[in-house]
Each structure stands twice: as C-alpha cells, then as structure tokens.
PDB file of C-alpha atoms in Angstrom:
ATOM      1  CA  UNK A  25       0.000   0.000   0.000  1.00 46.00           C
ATOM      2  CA  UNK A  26       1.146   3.179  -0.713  1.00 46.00           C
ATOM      3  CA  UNK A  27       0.449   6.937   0.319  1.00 49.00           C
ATOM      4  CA  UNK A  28      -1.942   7.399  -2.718  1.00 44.00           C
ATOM      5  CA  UNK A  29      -5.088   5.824  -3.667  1.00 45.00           C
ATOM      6  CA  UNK A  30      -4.059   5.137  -7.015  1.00 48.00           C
ATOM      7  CA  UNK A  31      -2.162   6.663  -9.564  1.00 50.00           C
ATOM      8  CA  UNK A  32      -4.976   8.266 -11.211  1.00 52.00           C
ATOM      9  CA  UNK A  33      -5.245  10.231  -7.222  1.00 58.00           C
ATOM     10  CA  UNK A  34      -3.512  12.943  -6.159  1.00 76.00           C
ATOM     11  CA  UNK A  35      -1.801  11.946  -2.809  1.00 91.00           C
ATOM     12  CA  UNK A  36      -3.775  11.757   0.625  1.00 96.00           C
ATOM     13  CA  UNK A  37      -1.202  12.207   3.028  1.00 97.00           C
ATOM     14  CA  UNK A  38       2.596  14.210   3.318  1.00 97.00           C
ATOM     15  CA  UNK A  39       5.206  14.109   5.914  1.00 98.00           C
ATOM     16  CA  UNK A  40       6.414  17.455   7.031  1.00 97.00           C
ATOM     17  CA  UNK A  41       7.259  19.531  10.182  1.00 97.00           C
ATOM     18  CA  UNK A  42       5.207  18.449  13.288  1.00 96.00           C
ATOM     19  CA  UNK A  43       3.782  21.122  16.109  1.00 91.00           C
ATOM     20  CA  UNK A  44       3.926  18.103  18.683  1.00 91.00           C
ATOM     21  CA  UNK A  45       7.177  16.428  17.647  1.00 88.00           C
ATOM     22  CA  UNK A  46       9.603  16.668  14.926  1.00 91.00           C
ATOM     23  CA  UNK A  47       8.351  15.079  11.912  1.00 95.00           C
ATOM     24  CA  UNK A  48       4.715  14.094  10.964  1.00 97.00           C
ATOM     25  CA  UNK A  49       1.833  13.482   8.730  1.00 98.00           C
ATOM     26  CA  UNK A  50      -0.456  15.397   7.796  1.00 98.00           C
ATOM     27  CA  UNK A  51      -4.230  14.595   5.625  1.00 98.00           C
ATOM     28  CA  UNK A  52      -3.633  16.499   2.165  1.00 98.00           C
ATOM     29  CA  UNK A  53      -7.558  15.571   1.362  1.00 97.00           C
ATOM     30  CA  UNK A  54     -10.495  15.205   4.039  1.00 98.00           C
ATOM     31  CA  UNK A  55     -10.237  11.059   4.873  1.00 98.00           C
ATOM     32  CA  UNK A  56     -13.021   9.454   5.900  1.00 98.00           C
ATOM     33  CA  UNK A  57     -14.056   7.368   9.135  1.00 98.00           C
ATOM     34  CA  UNK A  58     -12.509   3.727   8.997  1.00 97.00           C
ATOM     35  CA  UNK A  59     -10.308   4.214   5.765  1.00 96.00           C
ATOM     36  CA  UNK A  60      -6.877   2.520   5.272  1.00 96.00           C
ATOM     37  CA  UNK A  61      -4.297   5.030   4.853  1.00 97.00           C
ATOM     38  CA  UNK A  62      -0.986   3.421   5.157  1.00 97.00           C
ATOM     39  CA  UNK A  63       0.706   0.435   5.673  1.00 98.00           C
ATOM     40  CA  UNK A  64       3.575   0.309   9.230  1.00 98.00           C
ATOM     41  CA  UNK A  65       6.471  -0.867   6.930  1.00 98.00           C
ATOM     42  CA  UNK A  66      10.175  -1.752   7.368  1.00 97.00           C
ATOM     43  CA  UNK A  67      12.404  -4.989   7.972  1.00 97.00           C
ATOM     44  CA  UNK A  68      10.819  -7.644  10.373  1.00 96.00           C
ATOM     45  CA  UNK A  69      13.265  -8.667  12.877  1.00 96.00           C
ATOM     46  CA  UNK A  70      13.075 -10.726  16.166  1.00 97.00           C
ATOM     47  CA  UNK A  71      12.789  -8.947  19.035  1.00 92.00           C
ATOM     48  CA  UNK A  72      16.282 -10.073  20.188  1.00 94.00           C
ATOM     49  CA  UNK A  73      17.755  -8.284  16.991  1.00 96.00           C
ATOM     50  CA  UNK A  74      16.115  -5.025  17.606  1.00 92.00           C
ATOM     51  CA  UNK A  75      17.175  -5.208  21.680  1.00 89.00           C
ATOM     52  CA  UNK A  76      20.885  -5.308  19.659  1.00 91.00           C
ATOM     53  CA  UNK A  77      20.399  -2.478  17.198  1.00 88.00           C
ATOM     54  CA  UNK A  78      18.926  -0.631  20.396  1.00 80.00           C
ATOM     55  CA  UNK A  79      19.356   2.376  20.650  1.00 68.00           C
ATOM     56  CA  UNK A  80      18.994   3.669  16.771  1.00 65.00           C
ATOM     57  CA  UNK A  81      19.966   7.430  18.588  1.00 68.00           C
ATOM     58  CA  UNK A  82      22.011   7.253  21.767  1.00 70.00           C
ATOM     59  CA  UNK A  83      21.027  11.181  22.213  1.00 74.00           C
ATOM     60  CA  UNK A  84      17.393  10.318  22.116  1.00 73.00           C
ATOM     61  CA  UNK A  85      17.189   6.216  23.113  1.00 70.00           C
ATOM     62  CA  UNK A  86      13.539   5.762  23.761  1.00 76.00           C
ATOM     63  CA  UNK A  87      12.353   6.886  20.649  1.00 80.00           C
ATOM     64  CA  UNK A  88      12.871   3.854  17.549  1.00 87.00           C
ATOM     65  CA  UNK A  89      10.708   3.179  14.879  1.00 93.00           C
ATOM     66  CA  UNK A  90       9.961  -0.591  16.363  1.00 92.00           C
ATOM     67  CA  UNK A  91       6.386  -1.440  16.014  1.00 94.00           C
ATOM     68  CA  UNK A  92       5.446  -4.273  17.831  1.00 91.00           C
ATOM     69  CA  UNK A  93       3.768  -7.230  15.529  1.00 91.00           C
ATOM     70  CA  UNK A  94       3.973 -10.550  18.530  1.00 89.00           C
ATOM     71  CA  UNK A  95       5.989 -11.848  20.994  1.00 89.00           C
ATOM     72  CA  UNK A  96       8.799 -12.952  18.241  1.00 93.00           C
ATOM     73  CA  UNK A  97       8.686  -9.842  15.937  1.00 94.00           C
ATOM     74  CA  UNK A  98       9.133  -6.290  15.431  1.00 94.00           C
ATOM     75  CA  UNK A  99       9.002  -3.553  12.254  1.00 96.00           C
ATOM     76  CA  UNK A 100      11.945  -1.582  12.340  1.00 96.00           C
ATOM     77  CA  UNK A 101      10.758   1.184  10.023  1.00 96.00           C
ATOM     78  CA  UNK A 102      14.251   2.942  10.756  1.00 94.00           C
ATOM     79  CA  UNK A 103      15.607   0.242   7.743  1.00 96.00           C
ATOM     80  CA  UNK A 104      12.956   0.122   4.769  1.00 96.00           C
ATOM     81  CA  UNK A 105      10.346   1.980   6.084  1.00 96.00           C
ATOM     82  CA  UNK A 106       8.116   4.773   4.861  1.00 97.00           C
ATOM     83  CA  UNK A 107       6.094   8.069   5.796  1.00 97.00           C
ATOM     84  CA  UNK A 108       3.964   5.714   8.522  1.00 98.00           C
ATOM     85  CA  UNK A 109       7.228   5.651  10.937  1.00 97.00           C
ATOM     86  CA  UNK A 110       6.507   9.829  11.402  1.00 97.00           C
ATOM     87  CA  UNK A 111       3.084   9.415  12.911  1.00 98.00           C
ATOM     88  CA  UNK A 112       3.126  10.537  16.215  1.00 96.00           C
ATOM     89  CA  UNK A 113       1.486   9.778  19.011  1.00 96.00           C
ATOM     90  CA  UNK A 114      -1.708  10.898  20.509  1.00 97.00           C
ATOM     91  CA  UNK A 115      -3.859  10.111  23.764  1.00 97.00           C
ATOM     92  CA  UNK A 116      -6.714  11.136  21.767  1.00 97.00           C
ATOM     93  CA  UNK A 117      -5.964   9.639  18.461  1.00 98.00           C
ATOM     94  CA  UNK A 118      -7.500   9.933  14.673  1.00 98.00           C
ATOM     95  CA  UNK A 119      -5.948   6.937  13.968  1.00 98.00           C
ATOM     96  CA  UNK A 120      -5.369   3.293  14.787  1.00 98.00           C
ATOM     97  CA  UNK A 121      -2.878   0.513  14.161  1.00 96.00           C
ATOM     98  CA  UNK A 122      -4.555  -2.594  12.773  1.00 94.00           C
ATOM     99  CA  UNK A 123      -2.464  -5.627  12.642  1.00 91.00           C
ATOM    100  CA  UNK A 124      -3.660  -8.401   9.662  1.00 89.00           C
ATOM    101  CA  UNK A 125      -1.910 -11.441   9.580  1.00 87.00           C
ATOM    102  CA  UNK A 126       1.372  -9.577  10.151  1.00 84.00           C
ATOM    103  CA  UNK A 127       1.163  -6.809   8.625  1.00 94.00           C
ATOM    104  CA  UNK A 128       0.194  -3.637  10.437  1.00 96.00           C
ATOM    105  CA  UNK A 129      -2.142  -0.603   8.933  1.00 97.00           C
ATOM    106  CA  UNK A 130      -3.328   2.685  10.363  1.00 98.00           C
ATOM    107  CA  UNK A 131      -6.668   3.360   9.831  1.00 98.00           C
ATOM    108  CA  UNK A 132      -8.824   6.527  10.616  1.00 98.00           C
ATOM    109  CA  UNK A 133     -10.748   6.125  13.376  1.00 98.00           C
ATOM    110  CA  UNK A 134     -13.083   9.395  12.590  1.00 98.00           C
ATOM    111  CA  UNK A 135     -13.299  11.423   9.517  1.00 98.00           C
ATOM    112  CA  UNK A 136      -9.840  13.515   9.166  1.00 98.00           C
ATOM    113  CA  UNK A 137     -10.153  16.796   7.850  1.00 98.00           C
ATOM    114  CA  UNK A 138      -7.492  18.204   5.554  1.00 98.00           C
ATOM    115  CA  UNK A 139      -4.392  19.441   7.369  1.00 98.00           C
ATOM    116  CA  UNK A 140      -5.070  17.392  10.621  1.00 98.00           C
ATOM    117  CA  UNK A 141      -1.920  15.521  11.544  1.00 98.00           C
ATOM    118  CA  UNK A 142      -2.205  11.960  11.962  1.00 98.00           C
ATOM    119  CA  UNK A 143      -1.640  10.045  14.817  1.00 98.00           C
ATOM    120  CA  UNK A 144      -2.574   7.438  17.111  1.00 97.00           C
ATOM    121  CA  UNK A 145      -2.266   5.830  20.655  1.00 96.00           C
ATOM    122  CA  UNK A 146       1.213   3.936  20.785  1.00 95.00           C
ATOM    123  CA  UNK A 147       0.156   1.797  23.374  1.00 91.00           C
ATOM    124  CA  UNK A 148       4.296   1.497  24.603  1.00 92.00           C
ATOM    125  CA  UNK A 149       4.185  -1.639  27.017  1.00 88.00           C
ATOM    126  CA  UNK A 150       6.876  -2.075  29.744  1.00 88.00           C
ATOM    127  CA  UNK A 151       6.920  -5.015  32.014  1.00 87.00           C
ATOM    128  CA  UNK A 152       8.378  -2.815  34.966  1.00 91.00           C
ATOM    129  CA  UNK A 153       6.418  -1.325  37.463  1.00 91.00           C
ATOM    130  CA  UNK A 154       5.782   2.517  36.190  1.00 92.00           C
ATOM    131  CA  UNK A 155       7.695   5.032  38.350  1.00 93.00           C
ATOM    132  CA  UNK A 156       7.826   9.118  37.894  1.00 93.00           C
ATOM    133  CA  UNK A 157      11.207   8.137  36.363  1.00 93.00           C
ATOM    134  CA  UNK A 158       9.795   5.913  33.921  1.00 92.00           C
ATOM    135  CA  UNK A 159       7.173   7.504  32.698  1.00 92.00           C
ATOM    136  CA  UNK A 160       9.511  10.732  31.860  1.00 91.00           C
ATOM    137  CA  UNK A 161      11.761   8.435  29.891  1.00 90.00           C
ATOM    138  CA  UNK A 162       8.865   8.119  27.731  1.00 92.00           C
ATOM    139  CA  UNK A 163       7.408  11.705  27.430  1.00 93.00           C
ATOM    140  CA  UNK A 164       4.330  12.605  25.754  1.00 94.00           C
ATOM    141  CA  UNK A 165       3.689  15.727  23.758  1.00 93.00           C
ATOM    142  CA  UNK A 166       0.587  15.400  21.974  1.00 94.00           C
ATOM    143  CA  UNK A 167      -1.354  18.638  24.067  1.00 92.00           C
ATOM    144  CA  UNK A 168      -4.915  16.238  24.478  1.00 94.00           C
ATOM    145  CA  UNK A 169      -7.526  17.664  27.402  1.00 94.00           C
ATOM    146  CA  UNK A 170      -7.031  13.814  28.224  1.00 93.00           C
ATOM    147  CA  UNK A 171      -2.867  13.791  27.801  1.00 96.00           C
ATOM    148  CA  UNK A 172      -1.322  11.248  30.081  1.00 94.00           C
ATOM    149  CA  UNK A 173       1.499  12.598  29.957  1.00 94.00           C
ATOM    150  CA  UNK A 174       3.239   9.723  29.006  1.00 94.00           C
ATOM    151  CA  UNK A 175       3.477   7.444  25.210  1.00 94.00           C
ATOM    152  CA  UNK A 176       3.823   4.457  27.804  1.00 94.00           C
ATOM    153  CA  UNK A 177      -0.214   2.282  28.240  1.00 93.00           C
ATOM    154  CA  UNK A 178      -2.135   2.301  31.430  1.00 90.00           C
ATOM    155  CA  UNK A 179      -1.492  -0.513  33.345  1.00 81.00           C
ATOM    156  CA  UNK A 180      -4.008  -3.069  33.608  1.00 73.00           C
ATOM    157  CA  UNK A 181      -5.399  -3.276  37.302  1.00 61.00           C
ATOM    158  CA  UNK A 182      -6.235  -6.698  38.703  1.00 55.00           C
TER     159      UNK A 182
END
C-alpha cells in the first residue's frame, strides 16, 4: 500500500514539520471514518535483533521506529520503512494501528479533515512497574484535554 489511492489520485497524506514532535503526517484531502491510509512498513526482525540495534539514537534512546507485531517480531521502520514511521502519538488519536496477519495498517478512526496531523495511541508496554522516572523516559507531547502525559499504556489493574 502506498500513500496514494491510485495513480490516477492525487496523494492523501505528506510528511512534514510536526507542532507536537519533529516530523509528521499530515491529511492532504479530508479522509473518511474507517479508511486505510498506510501500511507500518520496514524490515521484520526478532525482538532479540532489535534489543541489539537498540538504541537507533544514543542522544534520544527511547524513541525507535519498532512497532510491535507478537511476541517474536518487530518492524523496524528505521531500515525500509516509509512516511507511517513519522506518525506521532496521541492520547486522543484519529488513527489506529490494525495488525492483519502480520502486517500492520493505520486506519482513521473518525473522519480527518485536511491538514489534521495523523496520529494514534502507541500503546508502549513495559513489564516494569511505572515510576515518575519511567514515565519521563517516555514523554508525551501530543497537548490532548485527556494527555497522560506519558506514550507508555495504562497498566491493567487486577
């Protein structure tokens, strides 16, 4: 899949400067509720091989283009990937990851208006009990009434 519809379309979506975090993308055309819009591309590797490659920036070592496929795999967008790995995140996203038989798609989750940046909930999971210190390793920028303040999930409660 790629960022048009088809050739005959003009493109739907373009990466460029982000107001919430470096680089991101951005609706060229109103998209409606529940459309595919890109495929989350790059090399699969096991999770052992990206936990080597780790970090891709030693200024910056949280932040990867990993996305998370099962308990064996991982997209590292940083090698092959495309305009999906500058998505950012949101607590109150327009979009959503939707894995299918390995491969991973965002989808709109509401009807995007034209120059709305694109993001959705990255969901980060960390086996560790979440400290103050944690949670700032992982900061959140997206600006939502309902910002936690963090890219890192809620923990489930039992």
């Amino acid at each position: 899949m790629s960022e048009t519809t088809s050739p005959k379309t003009r493109r739907r979506i373009q990466v460029r400067k982000s107001g919430v975090h470096g680089k991101g993308v951005f609706a060229l055309v109103d998209i409606p509720k529940g459309e595919k819009l890109i495929e989350y591309v790059g090399e699969v590797i096991t999770w052992k091989e990206a936990q080597r490659r780790h970090p891709w920036n030693p200024e910056d070592p949280n932040h990867t283009f990993y996305f998370h496929v099962d308990e064996d795999r991982v997209i590292d967008a940083a090698h092959g990937g495309n305009a999906s790995r500058w998505i950012n995140h949101s607590c109150e996203p327009n979009c959503e990851a939707d894995e299918d038989d390995g491969r991973v798609f965002i989808k709109s989750l509401r009807k995007i208006r034209a120059g709305e940046e694109l993001n959705y909930d990255y969901g980060l999971i960390i086996d560790e009990p979440y400290t103050k210190k944690l949670k700032a390793e992982y900061p959140c920028w997206c600006g939502s009434k309902s910002c936690r303040g963090t890219l890192l999930a809620p923990k489930r409660r039992r």
